[in-house]
Coordinates of C-alpha atoms in Angstrom, one line a residue:
M1004 CA -1.1 11.5 -9.6
R1005 CA 1.3 10.0 -7.1
V1006 CA 0.0 6.9 -5.2
L1007 CA 1.9 5.0 -2.4
H1008 CA 0.8 1.4 -2.0
I1009 CA 1.6 -0.1 1.5
V1010 CA 1.8 -3.8 2.0
R1011 CA 3.4 -5.8 4.8
Q1012 CA 5.5 -8.0 2.5
F1013 CA 6.7 -7.6 -1.0
H1014 CA 9.4 -8.9 -3.3
P1015 CA 11.1 -11.2 -2.7
A1016 CA 8.3 -12.7 -0.5
M1017 CA 5.8 -13.2 -3.2
G1018 CA 2.3 -14.8 -2.7
G1019 CA -1.2 -13.9 -3.8
L1020 CA -1.4 -10.5 -2.1
E1021 CA 2.2 -9.5 -3.1
N1022 CA 1.6 -10.5 -6.7
F1023 CA -1.7 -8.5 -6.7
V1024 CA 0.2 -5.4 -5.5
Q1025 CA 3.0 -5.8 -8.0
S1026 CA 0.8 -6.4 -10.9
L1027 CA -1.5 -3.4 -9.9
V1028 CA 1.3 -1.0 -9.4
K1029 CA 3.1 -2.1 -12.6
E1030 CA -0.1 -1.6 -14.6
Q1031 CA -0.9 1.8 -12.9
R1032 CA 2.7 3.0 -13.8
H1033 CA 1.9 1.9 -17.3
Q1034 CA -1.3 3.9 -17.4
G1035 CA 0.6 7.1 -16.2
I1036 CA 0.2 7.0 -12.5
D1037 CA 3.3 7.5 -10.4
A1038 CA 2.7 4.5 -8.2
Q1039 CA 5.3 3.2 -5.7
V1040 CA 5.5 0.6 -2.9
L1041 CA 6.3 0.7 0.8
T1042 CA 6.9 -2.5 2.7
L1043 CA 8.8 -4.0 5.6
N1044 CA 12.5 -4.7 5.4
R1045 CA 12.4 -8.3 6.6
L1046 CA 10.8 -11.5 5.4
F1047 CA 8.5 -13.1 7.8
H1048 CA 9.4 -16.7 7.2
C1049 CA 13.1 -16.3 6.3
R1050 CA 16.2 -15.6 8.3
Q1051 CA 17.7 -13.3 5.8
P1052 CA 19.4 -10.1 6.7
H1053 CA 17.5 -6.8 6.3
L1054 CA 16.6 -6.0 2.7
A1055 CA 17.7 -2.7 1.1
D1056 CA 16.0 0.4 2.2
S1057 CA 15.1 1.1 -1.4
E1058 CA 15.4 -0.5 -4.8
T1059 CA 13.6 -0.9 -8.1
V1060 CA 11.7 -4.2 -8.6
D1061 CA 10.2 -4.9 -12.1
G1062 CA 10.3 -1.1 -12.8
I1063 CA 8.6 -0.3 -9.4
P1064 CA 10.3 2.0 -6.9
V1065 CA 10.2 0.0 -3.5
H1066 CA 10.9 1.6 -0.1
R1067 CA 11.3 -0.5 3.0
I1068 CA 11.1 0.3 6.8
G1069 CA 11.9 -1.7 9.9
Y1070 CA 9.4 -3.1 12.4
V1071 CA 9.1 -4.7 15.8
G1072 CA 6.9 -7.4 17.2
S1073 CA 5.3 -10.5 15.7
Y1074 CA 4.9 -10.9 11.9
K1075 CA 1.1 -11.4 12.7
Y1076 CA 0.9 -7.7 13.6
P1077 CA 4.3 -6.0 12.9
I1078 CA 4.5 -2.5 14.3
A1079 CA 6.2 0.1 12.1
P1080 CA 5.2 3.7 13.1
S1081 CA 8.1 5.1 10.9
V1082 CA 5.7 4.7 8.0
L1083 CA 4.6 8.3 8.8
K1084 CA 8.0 9.6 7.6
H1085 CA 7.4 8.3 4.1
L1086 CA 4.1 9.7 3.1
S1087 CA 4.9 13.3 2.0
G1088 CA 4.7 14.0 -1.7
Y1089 CA 2.0 11.4 -2.3
D1090 CA -1.6 12.3 -3.3
L1091 CA -3.1 9.2 -2.1
I1092 CA -2.2 6.3 0.2
H1093 CA -3.5 2.8 -0.8
V1094 CA -3.2 0.3 2.1
H1095 CA -3.4 -3.4 1.3
G1096 CA -4.6 -5.8 4.0
V1097 CA -6.2 -5.2 7.4
D1098 CA -3.3 -5.1 9.7
F1099 CA -1.1 -2.7 11.7
F1100 CA -0.7 -0.3 8.8
A1101 CA -4.5 -0.2 8.1
D1102 CA -5.2 0.7 11.8
F1103 CA -2.2 3.0 12.5
L1104 CA -2.7 5.2 9.4
S1105 CA -6.4 5.6 10.0
F1106 CA -5.9 6.6 13.7
F1107 CA -3.1 9.0 12.9
R1108 CA -4.6 10.6 9.9
W1109 CA -4.6 13.8 11.8
A1110 CA -0.8 13.8 11.7
H1111 CA -0.3 12.9 8.0
R1112 CA -3.5 14.4 6.4
K1113 CA -3.3 12.1 3.4
P1114 CA -6.4 10.6 1.9
L1115 CA -6.5 6.8 2.5
V1116 CA -8.1 3.9 0.6
L1117 CA -8.0 0.2 1.7
S1118 CA -8.1 -3.1 -0.2
T1119 CA -9.5 -5.8 2.1
H1120 CA -7.7 -9.0 0.8
G1121 CA -9.8 -11.2 2.9
G1122 CA -9.3 -9.2 6.2
F1123 CA -7.5 -11.4 8.7
F1124 CA -9.8 -14.5 8.6
H1125 CA -7.5 -16.8 6.5
T1126 CA -7.3 -19.4 9.3
E1127 CA -9.1 -20.4 12.4
F1128 CA -6.3 -19.2 14.7
A1129 CA -7.6 -16.9 17.5
A1130 CA -10.9 -16.9 15.7
S1131 CA -12.9 -15.4 18.6
L1132 CA -10.3 -12.7 19.2
K1133 CA -10.3 -11.9 15.6
R1134 CA -14.0 -11.5 15.4
L1135 CA -13.9 -9.2 18.5
Y1136 CA -11.1 -7.1 17.0
F1137 CA -13.0 -6.8 13.7
A1138 CA -16.1 -5.7 15.4
T1139 CA -14.4 -3.0 17.4
I1140 CA -10.9 -1.8 16.3
S1141 CA -11.5 -2.5 12.7
R1142 CA -14.9 -0.9 12.7
L1143 CA -13.3 2.3 14.0
A1144 CA -10.3 2.1 11.6
V1145 CA -12.3 1.8 8.4
K1146 CA -14.0 5.2 9.2
G1147 CA -10.7 6.9 8.4
Y1148 CA -10.7 5.6 4.8
K1149 CA -12.2 7.5 1.9
Q1150 CA -13.0 4.2 0.1
I1151 CA -12.8 0.5 1.0
F1152 CA -12.2 -1.8 -1.9
A1153 CA -13.5 -5.3 -1.3
C1154 CA -11.3 -7.7 -3.4
S1155 CA -14.1 -10.4 -3.7
N1156 CA -17.8 -10.8 -3.2
N1157 CA -17.0 -12.7 0.0
D1158 CA -15.1 -9.6 1.3
F1159 CA -17.9 -7.3 0.3
E1160 CA -20.3 -9.2 2.5
L1161 CA -17.7 -9.4 5.3
F1162 CA -17.1 -5.7 5.4
R1163 CA -20.6 -4.4 4.5
P1164 CA -21.7 -4.2 8.2
L1165 CA -18.7 -1.9 9.0
C1166 CA -18.6 0.5 6.0
S1167 CA -21.4 0.0 3.5
R1168 CA -21.5 3.7 2.6
H1169 CA -17.9 3.8 1.2
L1170 CA -17.5 0.1 0.1
T1171 CA -16.9 -0.8 -3.5
L1172 CA -16.4 -4.2 -5.0
I1173 CA -13.4 -4.3 -7.3
E1174 CA -12.4 -7.9 -7.8
N1175 CA -8.7 -8.8 -8.1
G1176 CA -6.9 -8.5 -11.3
V1177 CA -4.9 -11.4 -12.7
D1178 CA -1.9 -11.6 -15.0
I1179 CA -3.5 -13.7 -17.5
T1180 CA -0.5 -13.4 -19.8
K1181 CA 1.9 -15.2 -17.5
F1182 CA 0.6 -18.8 -18.3
A1183 CA -1.7 -17.8 -21.2
D1184 CA -2.7 -20.9 -23.3
A1185 CA 0.1 -22.9 -21.6
G1186 CA -2.1 -25.9 -20.6
S1187 CA -2.0 -29.2 -22.3
P1188 CA -3.7 -29.0 -25.8
I1189 CA -5.0 -32.6 -25.3
P1190 CA -6.8 -33.9 -22.1
Q1191 CA -4.5 -35.3 -19.5
P1192 CA -5.5 -37.0 -16.2
A1193 CA -3.2 -34.5 -14.4
L1194 CA -4.2 -32.1 -11.7
L1195 CA -2.2 -28.9 -10.8
F1196 CA -2.2 -27.0 -7.5
I1197 CA -0.3 -23.6 -7.3
G1198 CA 0.0 -21.6 -4.2
R1199 CA 1.5 -21.5 -0.7
F1200 CA 1.6 -24.6 1.5
S1201 CA -0.4 -22.7 4.2
D1202 CA -3.0 -24.3 6.6
N1203 CA -6.0 -22.8 4.8
K1204 CA -5.0 -24.4 1.5
R1205 CA -6.0 -27.8 3.0
L1206 CA -3.5 -29.8 1.0
D1207 CA -4.1 -32.7 3.4
K1208 CA -7.7 -33.0 2.2
L1209 CA -6.6 -32.7 -1.5
L1210 CA -4.0 -35.7 -0.9
L1211 CA -6.7 -37.8 0.8
T1212 CA -9.1 -37.2 -2.0
L1213 CA -6.3 -38.1 -4.5
A1214 CA -5.7 -41.4 -2.7
R1215 CA -9.4 -42.3 -3.2
L1216 CA -9.3 -41.0 -6.9
R1217 CA -6.4 -43.2 -7.7
L1218 CA -8.4 -46.3 -6.9
L1219 CA -10.8 -45.2 -9.8
L1220 CA -8.2 -43.8 -12.1
P1221 CA -4.8 -45.3 -11.4
Q1222 CA -3.0 -43.0 -14.0
I1223 CA -4.1 -39.8 -12.2
K1224 CA -1.3 -37.3 -11.4
L1225 CA -1.1 -34.3 -9.0
T1226 CA 1.6 -31.7 -9.1
I1227 CA 1.9 -29.2 -6.1
I1228 CA 3.8 -26.1 -7.0
G1229 CA 4.5 -23.3 -4.5
K1230 CA 6.4 -22.3 -1.4
D1231 CA 6.4 -23.8 2.0
W1232 CA 4.3 -21.8 4.5
D1233 CA 3.6 -22.6 8.2
G1234 CA 6.3 -25.4 7.8
N1235 CA 3.9 -27.8 6.0
E1236 CA 6.1 -29.3 3.3
A1237 CA 7.6 -32.0 5.6
I1238 CA 4.1 -32.9 6.9
L1239 CA 2.9 -33.2 3.3
R1240 CA 5.7 -35.5 2.3
Q1241 CA 4.9 -37.7 5.4
Q1242 CA 1.2 -37.9 4.3
I1243 CA 2.2 -38.8 0.7
E1244 CA 4.3 -41.7 2.1
H1245 CA 1.5 -42.7 4.5
L1246 CA -1.0 -42.8 1.7
A1247 CA 1.4 -44.7 -0.6
L1248 CA 0.7 -42.1 -3.3
G1249 CA 4.3 -42.6 -4.6
E1250 CA 4.9 -41.3 -8.1
S1251 CA 1.3 -39.9 -8.3
V1252 CA 2.3 -36.8 -6.5
Q1253 CA 5.1 -34.3 -7.2
I1254 CA 6.0 -31.3 -5.0
L1255 CA 8.0 -28.5 -6.6
T1256 CA 9.2 -25.4 -4.9
G1257 CA 11.4 -22.4 -5.8
L1258 CA 10.4 -22.4 -9.4
E1259 CA 10.6 -19.3 -11.6
D1260 CA 7.6 -18.3 -13.7
H1261 CA 9.0 -19.8 -16.9
Q1262 CA 9.6 -23.1 -15.1
V1263 CA 6.0 -23.0 -13.7
R1264 CA 4.7 -22.5 -17.3
Q1265 CA 6.5 -25.6 -18.4
Q1266 CA 4.9 -27.6 -15.7
V1267 CA 1.5 -26.1 -16.5
G1268 CA 1.9 -27.5 -20.1
R1269 CA 1.7 -31.1 -18.7
H1270 CA -1.8 -30.6 -17.0
S1271 CA -5.5 -30.1 -17.9
Y1272 CA -7.0 -29.2 -14.6
I1273 CA -6.4 -26.6 -11.8
I1274 CA -7.5 -27.8 -8.5
S1275 CA -7.8 -26.4 -4.9
A1276 CA -9.3 -27.7 -1.7
S1277 CA -8.8 -24.4 0.2
D1278 CA -11.3 -23.7 2.9
Y1279 CA -10.6 -19.9 2.7
E1280 CA -9.6 -17.5 -0.1
G1281 CA -10.0 -13.9 -0.4
F1282 CA -10.3 -14.1 -4.0
G1283 CA -8.9 -17.2 -5.8
M1284 CA -6.2 -15.8 -8.0
T1285 CA -4.4 -19.1 -8.9
L1286 CA -7.7 -20.6 -10.1
I1287 CA -8.0 -17.8 -12.6
E1288 CA -4.3 -18.1 -13.6
G1289 CA -4.9 -21.7 -14.3
M1290 CA -8.1 -20.9 -16.4
A1291 CA -6.0 -18.4 -18.4
A1292 CA -3.7 -21.2 -19.2
G1293 CA -6.7 -23.3 -20.5
L1294 CA -6.9 -25.5 -17.4
L1295 CA -10.4 -26.5 -16.2
P1296 CA -11.1 -25.5 -12.5
I1297 CA -11.9 -28.0 -9.8
A1298 CA -12.4 -26.3 -6.4
S1299 CA -14.0 -26.4 -2.9
P1300 CA -17.3 -24.6 -2.7
I1301 CA -16.1 -21.6 -0.8
P1302 CA -17.7 -18.2 -1.9
S1303 CA -14.8 -16.9 -3.8
F1304 CA -14.3 -20.1 -5.9
Q1305 CA -18.1 -20.4 -6.3
R1306 CA -18.3 -16.9 -7.8
I1307 CA -15.4 -17.6 -10.3
I1308 CA -17.0 -20.9 -11.5
E1309 CA -20.4 -19.5 -11.6
R1310 CA -19.4 -16.5 -13.7
A1311 CA -17.4 -18.7 -16.0
Q1312 CA -20.2 -21.3 -16.2
L1313 CA -17.4 -23.8 -16.2
G1314 CA -15.6 -26.2 -13.7
L1315 CA -16.6 -28.3 -10.8
L1316 CA -17.3 -27.5 -7.1
V1317 CA -16.7 -30.4 -4.8
N1318 CA -16.7 -30.9 -1.0
F1319 CA -13.2 -32.2 0.0
D1320 CA -14.4 -33.0 3.5
A1321 CA -16.0 -36.1 1.9
A1322 CA -13.0 -37.7 0.2
D1323 CA -14.9 -40.7 -1.3
E1324 CA -17.7 -38.5 -2.8
A1325 CA -15.2 -35.9 -4.0
A1326 CA -13.1 -38.5 -5.8
Q1327 CA -16.2 -40.0 -7.5
R1328 CA -17.3 -36.5 -8.7
I1329 CA -13.9 -35.6 -10.0
H1330 CA -13.5 -39.0 -11.8
T1331 CA -16.9 -38.3 -13.5
Y1332 CA -15.9 -34.8 -14.4
L1333 CA -12.6 -35.9 -16.0
N1334 CA -14.5 -38.5 -18.1
Q1335 CA -17.2 -35.9 -19.2
T1336 CA -14.7 -33.2 -20.2
A1337 CA -12.4 -35.3 -22.1
D1338 CA -14.8 -35.4 -25.0
D1339 CA -15.3 -31.7 -25.2
Y1340 CA -11.9 -30.6 -24.0
E1341 CA -10.8 -28.1 -26.6
P1342 CA -14.0 -25.9 -26.6
L1343 CA -13.9 -26.0 -22.8
R1344 CA -10.2 -24.9 -22.8
Q1345 CA -11.2 -21.8 -25.0
R1346 CA -14.2 -21.0 -22.6
A1347 CA -11.8 -21.2 -19.6
M1348 CA -9.3 -18.7 -21.3
Q1349 CA -12.2 -16.4 -22.4
A1350 CA -13.6 -16.4 -18.8
A1351 CA -10.2 -15.5 -17.3
S1352 CA -9.9 -12.5 -19.7
R1353 CA -12.3 -10.5 -17.7
Y1354 CA -9.9 -10.3 -14.9
A1355 CA -7.0 -8.7 -16.9
W1356 CA -5.0 -6.1 -15.1
P1357 CA -5.6 -3.2 -17.5
Q1358 CA -9.4 -3.2 -16.9
V1359 CA -8.9 -3.7 -13.1
S1360 CA -6.2 -1.0 -12.8
R1361 CA -8.5 1.5 -14.6
Q1362 CA -11.3 0.8 -12.1
F1363 CA -9.0 1.7 -9.3
I1364 CA -7.7 4.8 -11.0
N1365 CA -11.3 5.9 -11.8
A1366 CA -12.1 5.5 -8.0
Y1367 CA -8.9 7.4 -7.0
S1368 CA -9.7 10.5 -9.2
P1369 CA -12.6 12.0 -7.2
I1370 CA -10.8 11.3 -3.9
V1371 CA -7.6 13.1 -4.9
G1372 CA -9.4 15.7 -7.0
A1373 CA -7.5 14.8 -10.2
E1374 CA -10.3 16.0 -12.3
Q1375 CA -13.0 17.0 -9.8
R1376 CA -13.1 18.3 -6.3
I1377 CA -16.0 18.6 -4.0
I1378 CA -15.9 21.9 -2.1
Q1379 CA -18.6 22.1 0.6
G1380 CA -21.0 20.0 -1.4
V1381 CA -20.2 21.7 -4.8
R1382 CA -18.6 19.6 -7.5
M1383 CA -15.8 21.6 -9.1
D1384 CA -13.6 20.8 -12.1
S1385 CA -9.9 20.9 -11.3
R1386 CA -8.4 20.7 -14.8
S1387 CA -6.4 23.3 -16.6
G1388 CA -7.9 26.1 -18.6
E1389 CA -6.9 24.5 -21.8
A1390 CA -8.8 21.3 -20.9
I1391 CA -11.9 23.4 -20.0
V1392 CA -11.7 25.2 -23.4
A1393 CA -11.4 21.7 -25.1
Q1394 CA -14.5 20.5 -23.2
L1395 CA -16.6 23.6 -24.3
D1396 CA -15.4 23.0 -27.9
Q1397 CA -16.3 19.4 -27.7
A1398 CA -19.8 20.2 -26.4
I1399 CA -20.3 22.2 -29.5
D1400 CA -19.0 19.5 -31.7
D1401 CA -21.4 17.0 -30.1
D1402 CA -24.4 19.5 -29.7
Q1403 CA -24.4 18.6 -26.1
R1404 CA -25.9 21.4 -24.0
L1405 CA -23.6 22.5 -21.2
T1406 CA -23.8 25.3 -18.6
M1407 CA -20.6 26.7 -17.1
A1408 CA -20.4 28.5 -13.7
Y1409 CA -17.6 30.3 -12.0
A1410 CA -17.5 29.6 -8.2
N1411 CA -15.7 31.7 -5.6
A1412 CA -16.1 31.8 -1.9
H1413 CA -19.3 33.7 -2.1
T1414 CA -20.8 31.3 -4.7
I1415 CA -20.1 28.4 -2.3
N1416 CA -21.5 30.2 0.6
L1417 CA -24.8 30.8 -1.3
A1418 CA -24.9 27.1 -2.3
H1419 CA -24.1 26.0 1.3
K1420 CA -27.3 27.8 2.5
D1421 CA -29.4 26.9 -0.5
A1422 CA -29.7 23.2 -1.4
G1423 CA -31.7 24.0 -4.6
Y1424 CA -29.0 26.4 -5.9
R1425 CA -26.4 23.7 -4.9
D1426 CA -28.2 21.1 -7.0
I1427 CA -28.2 23.4 -9.9
L1428 CA -24.4 24.1 -9.6
N1429 CA -23.8 20.3 -9.5
Q1430 CA -25.4 20.0 -12.9
C1431 CA -23.1 22.6 -14.3
L1432 CA -19.4 22.6 -15.3
V1433 CA -18.1 24.6 -12.3
V1434 CA -14.6 26.1 -12.3
N1435 CA -12.6 27.8 -9.5
D1436 CA -12.5 31.5 -9.1
G1437 CA -10.2 33.0 -6.5
L1438 CA -8.0 32.4 -3.6
G1439 CA -10.8 31.2 -1.3
V1440 CA -11.7 28.0 -3.1
D1441 CA -8.0 27.3 -3.8
L1442 CA -7.3 27.4 0.0
A1443 CA -10.3 25.2 0.6
S1444 CA -9.0 22.7 -1.9
K1445 CA -5.6 22.8 -0.1
L1446 CA -7.2 22.1 3.2
K1447 CA -9.2 19.2 1.9
Y1448 CA -7.1 17.6 -0.8
G1449 CA -3.6 18.8 0.1
R1450 CA -3.2 20.9 -3.1
G1451 CA -4.8 23.8 -4.9
F1452 CA -6.4 23.9 -8.3
A1453 CA -4.3 23.8 -11.5
E1454 CA -4.8 27.5 -12.2
N1455 CA -7.2 30.3 -11.3
L1456 CA -10.1 30.5 -13.8
N1457 CA -12.0 33.6 -12.8
G1458 CA -14.7 34.6 -15.3
T1459 CA -13.3 38.0 -16.0
D1460 CA -10.2 36.5 -17.6
F1461 CA -11.2 33.1 -18.6
T1462 CA -14.2 34.0 -20.7
P1463 CA -12.2 36.2 -23.1
R1464 CA -9.6 33.3 -23.1
F1465 CA -12.3 31.0 -24.3
F1466 CA -13.1 33.4 -27.2
T1467 CA -9.4 33.5 -28.0
R1468 CA -8.7 29.8 -27.9
S1469 CA -11.8 28.2 -29.2
R1470 CA -11.3 26.5 -32.6
H1471 CA -15.0 27.2 -33.5
R1472 CA -16.5 30.3 -35.1
L1473 CA -18.8 30.9 -32.2
K1474 CA -22.2 32.7 -32.5
V1475 CA -22.5 34.7 -29.2
F1476 CA -25.5 36.4 -27.5
L1477 CA -24.9 38.6 -24.4
L1478 CA -27.6 38.8 -21.7
G1479 CA -27.3 40.8 -18.5
A1480 CA -26.2 44.0 -16.7
S1481 CA -27.5 47.4 -17.8
E1482 CA -28.3 48.5 -21.4
D1483 CA -25.1 50.7 -21.4
S1484 CA -22.9 48.0 -20.1
V1485 CA -24.1 45.1 -22.3
S1486 CA -24.1 47.3 -25.5
R1487 CA -20.6 48.7 -24.7
C1488 CA -19.3 45.1 -24.0
F1489 CA -20.9 43.8 -27.1
D1490 CA -19.2 46.5 -29.3
L1491 CA -15.8 46.0 -27.6
W1492 CA -15.8 42.2 -27.9
Q1493 CA -17.0 42.5 -31.6
Q1494 CA -13.8 44.5 -32.3
R1495 CA -11.6 42.3 -30.1
F1496 CA -12.8 38.9 -31.3
P1497 CA -13.8 39.3 -35.0
Q1498 CA -13.3 35.6 -35.6
H1499 CA -16.7 35.0 -33.9
Q1500 CA -20.3 36.1 -34.8
W1501 CA -21.8 38.5 -32.4
V1502 CA -25.5 37.9 -32.9
G1503 CA -27.2 40.0 -30.3
Y1504 CA -27.5 41.3 -26.7
H1505 CA -30.2 42.3 -24.2
H1506 CA -30.0 43.9 -20.8
G1507 CA -30.6 41.8 -17.7
F1508 CA -33.4 43.7 -16.0
L1509 CA -36.2 41.4 -16.9
E1510 CA -39.8 41.2 -15.8
Q1511 CA -41.4 37.8 -15.5
A1512 CA -43.2 38.3 -18.9
D1513 CA -39.9 39.1 -20.7
H1514 CA -38.1 35.7 -20.3
Q1515 CA -39.9 33.9 -23.1
R1516 CA -39.6 36.9 -25.4
V1517 CA -35.8 37.0 -24.7
C1518 CA -35.5 33.3 -25.2
E1519 CA -37.2 33.6 -28.7
Q1520 CA -34.9 36.4 -29.5
I1521 CA -31.8 34.3 -28.8
R1522 CA -33.2 31.4 -30.7
R1523 CA -33.9 33.5 -33.8
S1524 CA -30.3 34.9 -33.6
G1525 CA -28.9 31.4 -34.1
A1526 CA -26.6 31.7 -31.1
N1527 CA -24.8 28.7 -29.9
V1528 CA -23.2 30.5 -26.9
V1529 CA -25.1 32.7 -24.4
I1530 CA -23.2 34.7 -21.9
V1531 CA -25.3 35.8 -18.9
A1532 CA -24.3 38.5 -16.4
M1533 CA -26.8 38.6 -13.7
G1534 CA -24.7 37.7 -10.6
N1535 CA -25.1 34.6 -8.4
P1536 CA -27.4 32.9 -8.0
L1537 CA -29.7 34.5 -10.6
Q1538 CA -27.6 33.8 -13.7
E1539 CA -27.2 30.0 -12.9
R1540 CA -30.9 29.8 -12.1
W1541 CA -31.8 31.5 -15.4
L1542 CA -29.5 29.2 -17.5
H1543 CA -30.9 26.2 -15.6
Q1544 CA -34.5 27.2 -16.5
Y1545 CA -34.2 28.8 -19.9
L1546 CA -31.1 27.8 -21.8
P1547 CA -32.9 24.7 -23.3
Q1548 CA -35.5 27.2 -24.7
C1549 CA -32.9 29.5 -26.3
G1550 CA -31.6 26.7 -28.7
A1551 CA -28.0 27.5 -27.7
T1552 CA -25.5 24.7 -26.7
I1553 CA -23.3 26.7 -24.2
G1554 CA -24.5 28.9 -21.4
I1555 CA -22.0 30.7 -19.1
G1556 CA -22.6 32.8 -16.0
V1557 CA -20.1 35.6 -15.7
G1558 CA -21.2 37.9 -12.8
A1559 CA -20.0 41.6 -13.2
L1560 CA -17.9 40.8 -16.4
F1561 CA -20.0 43.2 -18.6
D1562 CA -19.5 46.1 -16.2
F1563 CA -15.8 45.3 -16.1
T1564 CA -15.4 45.2 -19.9
A1565 CA -17.4 48.3 -20.3
G1566 CA -15.3 50.2 -17.7
K1567 CA -18.2 50.9 -15.4
V1568 CA -16.4 49.1 -12.6
N1569 CA -12.6 49.2 -12.4
R1570 CA -10.6 46.1 -12.1
A1571 CA -7.6 45.9 -9.6
P1572 CA -4.1 46.6 -11.0
N1573 CA -2.3 43.7 -12.5
W1574 CA 0.1 43.3 -9.5
V1575 CA -2.9 43.0 -7.1
R1576 CA -4.5 40.3 -9.4
A1577 CA -1.2 38.5 -9.5
L1578 CA -1.4 38.3 -5.7
R1579 CA -4.9 36.9 -6.1
S1580 CA -6.2 39.9 -3.8
E1581 CA -8.6 41.5 -6.1
W1582 CA -11.4 41.1 -3.5
I1583 CA -9.4 43.4 -1.2
Y1584 CA -9.3 46.1 -3.9
R1585 CA -13.1 45.8 -4.4
L1586 CA -13.7 46.0 -0.7
V1587 CA -11.6 49.2 -0.4
H1588 CA -13.5 50.7 -3.3
E1589 CA -17.0 49.6 -2.4
P1590 CA -16.9 49.0 1.4
K1591 CA -20.7 49.6 2.0
R1592 CA -21.7 47.1 -0.5
M1593 CA -18.9 44.5 -0.2
W1594 CA -18.0 44.4 3.5
K1595 CA -20.6 41.7 4.5
R1596 CA -19.8 39.5 1.5
Y1597 CA -16.0 39.7 1.9
L1598 CA -15.5 40.0 5.6
L1599 CA -18.2 38.0 7.2
G1600 CA -18.6 35.9 4.0
N1601 CA -14.9 34.9 3.8
L1602 CA -14.8 34.0 7.5
T1603 CA -17.9 31.8 7.1
F1604 CA -16.4 30.1 4.1
L1605 CA -13.1 29.5 5.9
Y1606 CA -14.9 28.0 8.9
N1607 CA -16.9 25.6 6.7
A1608 CA -13.8 24.7 4.8
L1609 CA -12.0 23.6 7.9
G1610 CA -14.8 21.1 8.7
D1611 CA -15.6 20.1 5.0
Q1612 CA -16.4 16.4 4.8
S1613 CA -18.6 16.7 1.7

């Protein structure tokens, strides 16, 4: 699977969102996904020359494109030139890319997914305009996405009115190894903030609370580590001087991870007064280090602390009260510091990237049809024939009953008109048979199936490749066809036990008798040749009464094998045009199915949104 992650800023402009994308892509590549990144070629808050068009960052292929306009909504339509060859486009953040790729999906025809990352409500700037835009343009844009991934419970509630039917909560992952167990092993009156110096972090409130706290605990220390954002560092230093905090506060910028880790080792608490966070990544990174969390009571922080059953939520708008509560908390936790450190690290482990990456990959798979594809409401397996053989064998190992169906355009047409039959198929292992369903897959998913698995060829392949000594019973077709097929297969596949057969022209009173015959034979595989939809309906109703594990519907296979119906020459089959051969030889019986049926199937495939 090839996935392109699109994000406005990436390395070397690293913040919470950028770290999220880098960690996710790195883990997905580790898990076998060809994940790459596309981003813009200029840093928003730095007057550096254009970055390289492409490079490798931490093992990740990164591609960059130019933009025009403000960094708040950078316009980069050339993104359309970079989408070919990918199975899925994963957009991060609600911005130009999110809108443009949705509205122009007719041009690129790539399946899209979106991670919310807080929308664009991180600050109060243009709040009314943002709400209007969110309720109109964003509401339309999200309709173009196969799946919306809310990065936090807060985001889930925010986006639910727009896209509840295709909204999934997958909370951010965190690199818990980066600062793992790096916090002070003994309690220290030292608070640590890590993050951008942006307006929403409310470092001004944090400093004011610290000034009050120092009156109660003179030895208290605060270290602020991060990168200036919105030009706030100078303002913070002025506030520190005004509050006479002196050596109680240290501001550090431009540190590498190993330097941050050294600083973490001098602290016991991770703190944030932020009034908006899409998730709260740095709080969890601190907890992974063994730091105890102290944070403002915003939804994202509240969820983290409640799930951990650890930490303190305080209102930094009331500095005196906040200082008093923090002072009390520091005194209380000093006595039980080591067990609390262990609890913090354990709580952080649930956010580890391998688990989070797997959640995303599991969500991608049905969208791109990596293992399954939904064709006009019918769920079809898209794996190779060898994988299907392995699943059938595994079902026998596990004694897990499994019905298998071959679906061609005619089968899908029947299921399209008959919801009951469609429901039965969706309880089966359904594999692709013929050019029609392959074309439908290309129209919907951008690629065909791994290989053509028509029943006439694949059923004998199963007999050849199975690692079991199968016990096979044949049911269907005429007495002459089924008996002749039974004899031929018994000679061709002597490694299996051929335990019985019966023709398929059954009266209502015959079904229970045939089931009992199959049960007495000891069969674990029943091959049924009654044609669609009768064979699938029969297996759905009667296979449990037969005592067999595997049931496979095979259409006209017994007639083909017995020589009563001729197959097309090999060269015709290689062109996947056997249906034309059958139409030419049986025009009166087949014209409606192949001419009208194929046109109907193609029409439905063009509008397939199942």
